[in-house]
Amino acid sequence: MAVLTPLQARATAVEPTNDVTVQIEQQISGTIKDINGDGINLKGKDGKNYYISFNKFFEEQLANLNLVDGHEITVEGNVVEDYSDFYTFDVYKRGLPQEVTEEELTKLEKLFNEKIKLQKELSNEMAEEQFEKKFEAIKKIREDMYKIIKPYLLAIWQPATFEEYIASYGFNEKNIVLEENDKKQLKVIYEEWVKLEIDGNEEKANEKYDELHKILEPYFYELYPPQIFEEYLEDKEFDIPTETLAKLKTIYEDAQKAEKAKNDELAEKAWNEFYDIIDPFIKPLTFEKYMADFDFEVSEADNKQLKQLYDEILKLDEKEEQAKIEEKWETFNNILESYFKANKKILISASKVTINGQEYFPQ
């Protein structure tokens, strides 16, 4: 078990991106707002919002924490700048086979750090060519890392039987029966795929897997049928004339047929026509519903100004007055910016958790 000392009164402080001064190691108490993967969103007793990551804890330990929405919890940990900082090499190597050598671990750590660096450099504001170049570099690093650990993974791999593999899709639960010829062919291809994987022939193994999915595709379509037009309309607040509804239904079904036939051009044309017809009937959110999505309240003066801007935007013609709409949205978002900044989550990597007086540490 890791041994951690209580926080000292004069802990070092840092300045995170949301301009809130916090300690590198600090204690946070608050209420769990919701559980998100291996972390929680926490409303601190200090009024601030936190995301607490339990990246240092193993899965079994997380299960023992018994985290529940609404419960109070106390956490000690350090501040990080970005969500990606939670996924350290120490966390990554936990999932590696024990047989990986020290030399290979050194190589993996170097590659891992290069990957993280490139990921942090990625930005939507980059030129497309530069973005793609970095993305490809990240992809290459991932492939290089996988090449190092793949032999170990294959050595301990216990492939499912064909029957187990097919059962995993849940066809039986929907009473979907595979045709006998398809089943025989799938069994042969599956066993060839397993052999190719074990032999390390990745390229041919991928080709075999594609063959499997090509045969299974009609069954997947039956397993996950597309949403019918009436289901699409269920949660929509439309007031559409009957004759227009009939036309929309025809176009909707044509678009789905084109998608099933993998005719992308025809599908895109049908969907564009569908949305051109339906868009004028879509009722925009009221200002109150729009603001309800935000996890903060604005001042009375700002609320009044925001409502006025929102109502003005809705009155403008989207096609003819796009420039005015964009200008008003910019003003609208500028007013909200200070609220977003003040309510931005502080990211904490937990090194100690206290629930109902019980203390938990990473192993």
Short mmCIF file of C-alpha atoms in Angstrom, two decimals:
data_model
loop_
_atom_site.label_atom_id
_atom_site.label_comp_id
_atom_site.label_asym_id
_atom_site.label_seq_id
_atom_site.Cartn_x
_atom_site.Cartn_y
_atom_site.Cartn_z
CA MET A 1 0.00 0.00 0.00
CA ALA A 2 1.25 3.50 -0.75
CA VAL A 3 1.98 5.56 2.33
CA LEU A 4 0.90 9.18 2.09
CA THR A 5 1.40 11.91 4.66
CA PRO A 6 -1.25 14.53 5.47
CA LEU A 7 -0.97 17.79 3.58
CA GLN A 8 1.32 20.36 5.11
CA ALA A 9 0.02 23.81 5.99
CA ARG A 10 2.38 25.46 3.50
CA ALA A 11 1.83 23.33 0.43
CA THR A 12 3.20 24.63 -2.86
CA ALA A 13 0.67 26.42 -5.07
CA VAL A 14 0.19 26.48 -8.84
CA GLU A 15 -1.90 28.53 -11.25
CA PRO A 16 -4.16 26.32 -13.36
CA THR A 17 -5.72 27.44 -16.62
CA ASN A 18 -8.94 28.70 -15.02
CA ASP A 19 -7.05 31.20 -12.85
CA VAL A 20 -7.91 29.49 -9.55
CA THR A 21 -4.91 29.17 -7.25
CA VAL A 22 -4.78 25.67 -5.75
CA GLN A 23 -2.23 23.56 -3.95
CA ILE A 24 -0.22 20.91 -5.80
CA GLU A 25 -1.39 18.48 -3.08
CA GLN A 26 -4.64 19.58 -1.57
CA GLN A 27 -7.69 18.28 0.20
CA ILE A 28 -11.12 18.64 -1.41
CA SER A 29 -14.44 17.84 0.24
CA GLY A 30 -17.72 17.89 -1.59
CA THR A 31 -20.69 16.05 -3.07
CA ILE A 32 -20.49 13.60 -5.97
CA LYS A 33 -22.50 15.05 -8.85
CA ASP A 34 -22.06 12.08 -11.16
CA ILE A 35 -19.72 9.18 -11.83
CA ASN A 36 -17.85 9.27 -15.12
CA GLY A 37 -15.74 6.23 -16.03
CA ASP A 38 -12.82 6.02 -13.60
CA GLY A 39 -13.56 9.46 -12.15
CA ILE A 40 -16.27 11.67 -10.68
CA ASN A 41 -17.58 15.19 -11.09
CA LEU A 42 -17.54 16.80 -7.67
CA LYS A 43 -19.17 19.97 -6.32
CA GLY A 44 -16.73 21.20 -3.70
CA LYS A 45 -17.85 22.70 -0.41
CA ASP A 46 -15.86 25.72 -1.56
CA GLY A 47 -18.37 26.16 -4.41
CA LYS A 48 -15.89 25.16 -7.14
CA ASN A 49 -16.34 22.34 -9.65
CA TYR A 50 -13.85 19.47 -9.75
CA TYR A 51 -13.20 16.41 -11.83
CA ILE A 52 -11.53 13.78 -9.65
CA SER A 53 -9.65 11.02 -11.46
CA PHE A 54 -8.89 7.72 -9.73
CA ASN A 55 -6.24 6.85 -12.32
CA LYS A 56 -3.84 5.75 -9.57
CA PHE A 57 -6.33 3.19 -8.24
CA PHE A 58 -6.88 -0.30 -9.65
CA GLU A 59 -10.32 -1.40 -10.88
CA GLU A 60 -10.85 -3.69 -7.89
CA GLN A 61 -10.12 -0.77 -5.56
CA LEU A 62 -12.59 1.46 -7.39
CA ALA A 63 -15.29 -1.18 -6.94
CA ASN A 64 -14.59 -1.17 -3.19
CA LEU A 65 -15.08 2.61 -3.01
CA ASN A 66 -18.83 2.15 -3.64
CA LEU A 67 -19.18 5.60 -5.17
CA VAL A 68 -22.77 6.89 -5.29
CA ASP A 69 -24.20 10.11 -6.72
CA GLY A 70 -25.03 12.60 -3.98
CA HIS A 71 -22.66 11.14 -1.38
CA GLU A 72 -20.08 13.29 0.36
CA ILE A 73 -16.42 12.46 -0.21
CA THR A 74 -13.01 13.88 0.71
CA VAL A 75 -10.11 13.61 -1.70
CA GLU A 76 -6.42 14.43 -1.50
CA GLY A 77 -4.46 14.75 -4.72
CA ASN A 78 -2.54 16.87 -7.17
CA VAL A 79 -3.75 19.28 -9.82
CA VAL A 80 -3.20 18.50 -13.51
CA GLU A 81 -3.68 20.81 -16.47
CA ASP A 82 -5.38 18.47 -18.92
CA TYR A 83 -7.48 15.29 -18.87
CA SER A 84 -4.73 13.52 -20.83
CA ASP A 85 -2.38 14.04 -17.86
CA PHE A 86 -4.36 11.44 -15.92
CA TYR A 87 -3.23 8.68 -18.29
CA THR A 88 0.41 8.36 -17.27
CA PHE A 89 2.86 5.66 -18.32
CA ASP A 90 2.50 4.08 -14.87
CA VAL A 91 -1.23 3.68 -15.56
CA TYR A 92 -0.56 2.33 -19.07
CA LYS A 93 1.97 -0.28 -18.00
CA ARG A 94 -0.43 -1.83 -15.48
CA GLY A 95 -2.18 -3.52 -18.39
CA LEU A 96 1.00 -4.92 -19.89
CA PRO A 97 1.93 -8.63 -19.65
CA GLN A 98 4.41 -9.29 -16.86
CA GLU A 99 6.83 -10.86 -19.36
CA VAL A 100 7.63 -7.51 -21.00
CA THR A 101 11.35 -6.86 -20.41
CA GLU A 102 12.89 -3.79 -18.79
CA GLU A 103 14.48 -2.86 -22.13
CA GLU A 104 11.06 -3.04 -23.82
CA LEU A 105 9.51 -1.02 -21.02
CA THR A 106 12.10 1.71 -21.62
CA LYS A 107 11.23 1.76 -25.34
CA LEU A 108 7.51 1.79 -24.59
CA GLU A 109 7.88 4.68 -22.13
CA LYS A 110 9.78 6.75 -24.70
CA LEU A 111 7.15 6.05 -27.36
CA PHE A 112 4.33 6.71 -24.88
CA ASN A 113 5.75 10.13 -23.95
CA GLU A 114 6.23 11.04 -27.62
CA LYS A 115 2.60 10.10 -28.28
CA ILE A 116 1.30 12.19 -25.38
CA LYS A 117 3.39 15.17 -26.53
CA LEU A 118 1.98 14.96 -30.07
CA GLN A 119 -1.57 14.55 -28.77
CA LYS A 120 -1.23 17.75 -26.74
CA GLU A 121 0.03 19.58 -29.82
CA LEU A 122 -3.03 18.59 -31.87
CA SER A 123 -5.43 21.48 -32.36
CA ASN A 124 -8.46 22.18 -34.54
CA GLU A 125 -6.89 25.55 -35.30
CA MET A 126 -3.99 23.85 -37.12
CA ALA A 127 -3.75 23.77 -40.87
CA GLU A 128 -5.35 20.55 -42.13
CA GLU A 129 -2.07 19.26 -43.57
CA GLN A 130 -0.22 19.81 -40.28
CA PHE A 131 -3.04 18.18 -38.29
CA GLU A 132 -3.04 15.09 -40.51
CA LYS A 133 0.76 14.85 -40.29
CA LYS A 134 0.70 14.81 -36.48
CA PHE A 135 -2.27 12.42 -36.46
CA GLU A 136 -0.39 9.97 -38.69
CA ALA A 137 2.67 10.27 -36.46
CA ILE A 138 0.53 9.36 -33.42
CA LYS A 139 -0.94 6.42 -35.32
CA LYS A 140 2.56 5.20 -36.23
CA ILE A 141 3.70 5.38 -32.59
CA ARG A 142 0.67 3.35 -31.49
CA GLU A 143 1.51 0.72 -34.10
CA ASP A 144 5.15 0.61 -32.91
CA MET A 145 4.02 0.17 -29.31
CA TYR A 146 1.63 -2.62 -30.29
CA LYS A 147 4.41 -4.42 -32.20
CA ILE A 148 6.42 -4.61 -28.97
CA ILE A 149 3.65 -6.11 -26.84
CA LYS A 150 1.79 -8.16 -29.48
CA PRO A 151 3.95 -11.33 -29.13
CA TYR A 152 3.20 -11.40 -25.39
CA LEU A 153 -0.51 -10.83 -25.94
CA LEU A 154 -0.65 -13.63 -28.52
CA ALA A 155 1.20 -15.98 -26.18
CA ILE A 156 -1.53 -15.68 -23.53
CA TRP A 157 -4.46 -15.26 -25.94
CA GLN A 158 -7.20 -17.82 -25.55
CA PRO A 159 -9.39 -17.34 -28.64
CA ALA A 160 -13.10 -18.00 -28.21
CA THR A 161 -14.60 -20.96 -30.00
CA PHE A 162 -16.61 -20.13 -33.11
CA GLU A 163 -19.82 -20.84 -31.21
CA GLU A 164 -18.80 -18.44 -28.41
CA TYR A 165 -17.79 -15.80 -30.96
CA ILE A 166 -21.16 -15.92 -32.76
CA ALA A 167 -23.10 -16.03 -29.47
CA SER A 168 -21.36 -12.81 -28.34
CA TYR A 169 -23.30 -10.81 -30.94
CA GLY A 170 -26.63 -11.70 -29.34
CA PHE A 171 -28.39 -13.00 -32.45
CA ASN A 172 -30.27 -15.58 -30.37
CA GLU A 173 -31.71 -12.87 -28.14
CA LYS A 174 -33.49 -11.39 -31.18
CA ASN A 175 -34.38 -14.81 -32.63
CA ILE A 176 -32.10 -14.21 -35.59
CA VAL A 177 -31.05 -17.51 -37.15
CA LEU A 178 -27.97 -17.74 -39.36
CA GLU A 179 -28.49 -19.64 -42.60
CA GLU A 180 -26.74 -23.01 -42.51
CA ASN A 181 -24.48 -22.22 -45.51
CA ASP A 182 -23.48 -18.88 -43.97
CA LYS A 183 -22.75 -20.56 -40.64
CA LYS A 184 -20.49 -23.17 -42.24
CA GLN A 185 -18.63 -20.55 -44.24
CA LEU A 186 -18.25 -18.29 -41.21
CA LYS A 187 -16.82 -21.14 -39.11
CA VAL A 188 -14.14 -21.87 -41.74
CA ILE A 189 -13.20 -18.19 -42.09
CA TYR A 190 -13.17 -17.64 -38.31
CA GLU A 191 -10.77 -20.54 -37.74
CA GLU A 192 -8.53 -19.27 -40.55
CA TRP A 193 -8.57 -15.82 -38.95
CA VAL A 194 -7.55 -17.25 -35.55
CA LYS A 195 -4.65 -19.15 -37.11
CA LEU A 196 -3.42 -16.07 -38.99
CA GLU A 197 -3.59 -13.99 -35.78
CA ILE A 198 -1.60 -16.59 -33.84
CA ASP A 199 0.99 -16.72 -36.66
CA GLY A 200 1.29 -12.94 -36.50
CA ASN A 201 0.14 -12.45 -40.11
CA GLU A 202 -1.76 -9.27 -39.36
CA GLU A 203 -2.49 -8.14 -42.93
CA LYS A 204 -4.11 -11.43 -44.00
CA ALA A 205 -5.85 -11.73 -40.62
CA ASN A 206 -7.51 -8.34 -41.19
CA GLU A 207 -8.63 -9.46 -44.65
CA LYS A 208 -10.23 -12.58 -43.12
CA TYR A 209 -11.98 -10.50 -40.48
CA ASP A 210 -13.40 -8.26 -43.21
CA GLU A 211 -14.72 -11.41 -44.92
CA LEU A 212 -16.45 -12.42 -41.69
CA HIS A 213 -18.17 -9.07 -41.34
CA LYS A 214 -19.25 -9.00 -44.98
CA ILE A 215 -21.21 -12.23 -44.45
CA LEU A 216 -22.56 -11.04 -41.09
CA GLU A 217 -23.58 -7.60 -42.33
CA PRO A 218 -27.20 -8.52 -43.28
CA TYR A 219 -27.61 -10.12 -39.85
CA PHE A 220 -26.24 -6.99 -38.15
CA TYR A 221 -28.80 -4.97 -40.09
CA GLU A 222 -31.51 -7.26 -38.73
CA LEU A 223 -30.04 -7.09 -35.22
CA TYR A 224 -29.87 -3.29 -35.24
CA PRO A 225 -32.59 -2.18 -37.67
CA PRO A 226 -32.59 1.51 -38.63
CA GLN A 227 -35.05 3.78 -36.88
CA ILE A 228 -38.36 3.92 -38.73
CA PHE A 229 -39.81 7.32 -39.66
CA GLU A 230 -42.54 7.21 -36.99
CA GLU A 231 -39.92 6.51 -34.28
CA TYR A 232 -37.85 9.43 -35.56
CA LEU A 233 -40.83 11.75 -35.08
CA GLU A 234 -41.75 10.49 -31.59
CA ASP A 235 -39.71 12.97 -29.53
CA LYS A 236 -39.92 15.84 -32.01
CA GLU A 237 -42.19 18.86 -31.62
CA PHE A 238 -43.15 19.35 -35.24
CA ASP A 239 -46.34 20.78 -36.69
CA ILE A 240 -46.07 19.41 -40.24
CA PRO A 241 -48.95 19.16 -42.75
CA THR A 242 -50.06 15.59 -43.58
CA GLU A 243 -49.02 15.79 -47.24
CA THR A 244 -45.55 17.02 -46.26
CA LEU A 245 -45.22 14.19 -43.73
CA ALA A 246 -45.98 11.63 -46.45
CA LYS A 247 -43.30 13.15 -48.69
CA LEU A 248 -40.77 13.23 -45.85
CA LYS A 249 -41.43 9.57 -45.02
CA THR A 250 -40.71 8.56 -48.62
CA ILE A 251 -37.44 10.52 -48.71
CA TYR A 252 -36.44 9.17 -45.26
CA GLU A 253 -36.91 5.59 -46.41
CA ASP A 254 -35.11 6.29 -49.71
CA ALA A 255 -32.13 7.65 -47.75
CA GLN A 256 -32.01 4.51 -45.59
CA LYS A 257 -32.20 2.24 -48.65
CA ALA A 258 -29.31 4.14 -50.23
CA GLU A 259 -27.27 3.75 -47.03
CA LYS A 260 -27.97 0.02 -46.93
CA ALA A 261 -26.87 -0.25 -50.57
CA LYS A 262 -23.75 1.78 -49.64
CA ASN A 263 -24.64 4.41 -52.24
CA ASP A 264 -23.15 7.37 -50.36
CA GLU A 265 -23.87 9.92 -53.08
CA LEU A 266 -27.57 9.02 -53.31
CA ALA A 267 -27.89 8.83 -49.50
CA GLU A 268 -26.35 12.28 -49.06
CA LYS A 269 -28.65 13.75 -51.70
CA ALA A 270 -31.73 12.22 -50.03
CA TRP A 271 -30.74 13.36 -46.52
CA ASN A 272 -30.05 16.92 -47.77
CA GLU A 273 -33.50 17.02 -49.34
CA PHE A 274 -35.05 15.60 -46.16
CA TYR A 275 -33.50 18.25 -43.90
CA ASP A 276 -34.22 21.09 -46.33
CA ILE A 277 -37.91 20.23 -46.03
CA ILE A 278 -38.02 19.54 -42.29
CA ASP A 279 -35.79 22.35 -40.99
CA PRO A 280 -38.43 25.13 -41.27
CA PHE A 281 -40.77 23.08 -39.05
CA ILE A 282 -38.23 22.55 -36.25
CA LYS A 283 -39.15 24.64 -33.25
CA PRO A 284 -36.08 26.29 -31.71
CA LEU A 285 -35.44 25.92 -27.99
CA THR A 286 -36.81 28.66 -25.79
CA PHE A 287 -34.17 30.83 -24.13
CA GLU A 288 -34.99 29.25 -20.76
CA LYS A 289 -34.48 25.70 -22.09
CA TYR A 290 -31.26 26.73 -23.84
CA MET A 291 -29.81 28.19 -20.62
CA ALA A 292 -30.97 25.21 -18.52
CA ASP A 293 -28.18 23.12 -20.09
CA PHE A 294 -25.53 25.22 -18.36
CA ASP A 295 -24.37 24.22 -14.89
CA PHE A 296 -24.35 27.79 -13.60
CA GLU A 297 -26.61 30.80 -13.17
CA VAL A 298 -25.95 34.21 -14.69
CA SER A 299 -26.66 37.59 -13.14
CA GLU A 300 -30.03 39.25 -13.70
CA ALA A 301 -28.49 41.95 -15.91
CA ASP A 302 -26.61 39.43 -18.06
CA ASN A 303 -29.65 37.17 -18.27
CA LYS A 304 -31.73 40.06 -19.62
CA GLN A 305 -29.11 40.93 -22.24
CA LEU A 306 -28.64 37.30 -23.26
CA LYS A 307 -32.39 36.77 -23.68
CA GLN A 308 -32.66 39.85 -25.87
CA LEU A 309 -29.78 38.63 -28.08
CA TYR A 310 -31.23 35.10 -28.27
CA ASP A 311 -34.67 36.36 -29.31
CA GLU A 312 -33.10 38.64 -31.93
CA ILE A 313 -31.11 35.71 -33.37
CA LEU A 314 -34.27 33.61 -33.73
CA LYS A 315 -36.02 36.40 -35.63
CA LEU A 316 -33.23 36.73 -38.20
CA ASP A 317 -33.41 34.78 -41.46
CA GLU A 318 -30.73 32.10 -41.32
CA LYS A 319 -30.00 32.14 -45.06
CA GLU A 320 -30.17 35.89 -45.71
CA GLU A 321 -28.72 37.36 -42.52
CA GLN A 322 -26.02 34.86 -41.56
CA ALA A 323 -23.41 37.58 -40.89
CA LYS A 324 -25.70 39.33 -38.38
CA ILE A 325 -26.51 36.01 -36.71
CA GLU A 326 -22.82 35.16 -36.28
CA GLU A 327 -22.12 38.62 -34.86
CA LYS A 328 -24.90 38.29 -32.28
CA TRP A 329 -23.81 34.77 -31.30
CA GLU A 330 -20.29 36.11 -30.77
CA THR A 331 -21.64 38.81 -28.42
CA PHE A 332 -23.80 36.19 -26.68
CA ASN A 333 -20.85 33.82 -26.13
CA ASN A 334 -18.56 36.65 -24.99
CA ILE A 335 -21.01 37.40 -22.16
CA LEU A 336 -21.00 33.74 -21.13
CA GLU A 337 -17.20 33.38 -21.37
CA SER A 338 -16.52 34.67 -17.85
CA TYR A 339 -19.07 32.19 -16.46
CA PHE A 340 -17.46 29.30 -18.34
CA LYS A 341 -14.08 30.36 -17.02
CA ALA A 342 -15.27 30.69 -13.41
CA ASN A 343 -17.01 27.31 -13.53
CA LYS A 344 -14.34 25.38 -15.38
CA LYS A 345 -13.53 22.12 -13.58
CA ILE A 346 -10.31 21.87 -11.61
CA LEU A 347 -8.71 18.52 -12.46
CA ILE A 348 -7.44 16.45 -9.53
CA SER A 349 -5.58 13.14 -9.63
CA ALA A 350 -6.60 11.45 -6.38
CA SER A 351 -3.97 9.93 -4.09
CA LYS A 352 -6.24 9.41 -1.08
CA VAL A 353 -10.00 9.07 -0.71
CA THR A 354 -12.05 9.28 2.49
CA ILE A 355 -15.66 8.05 2.53
CA ASN A 356 -17.65 7.79 5.77
CA GLY A 357 -14.41 8.01 7.74
CA GLN A 358 -12.82 5.11 5.81
CA GLU A 359 -9.53 5.96 4.06
CA TYR A 360 -8.46 4.43 0.75
CA PHE A 361 -5.01 4.62 -0.87
CA PRO A 362 -3.65 3.44 -4.25
CA GLN A 363 -1.78 0.14 -4.13
#
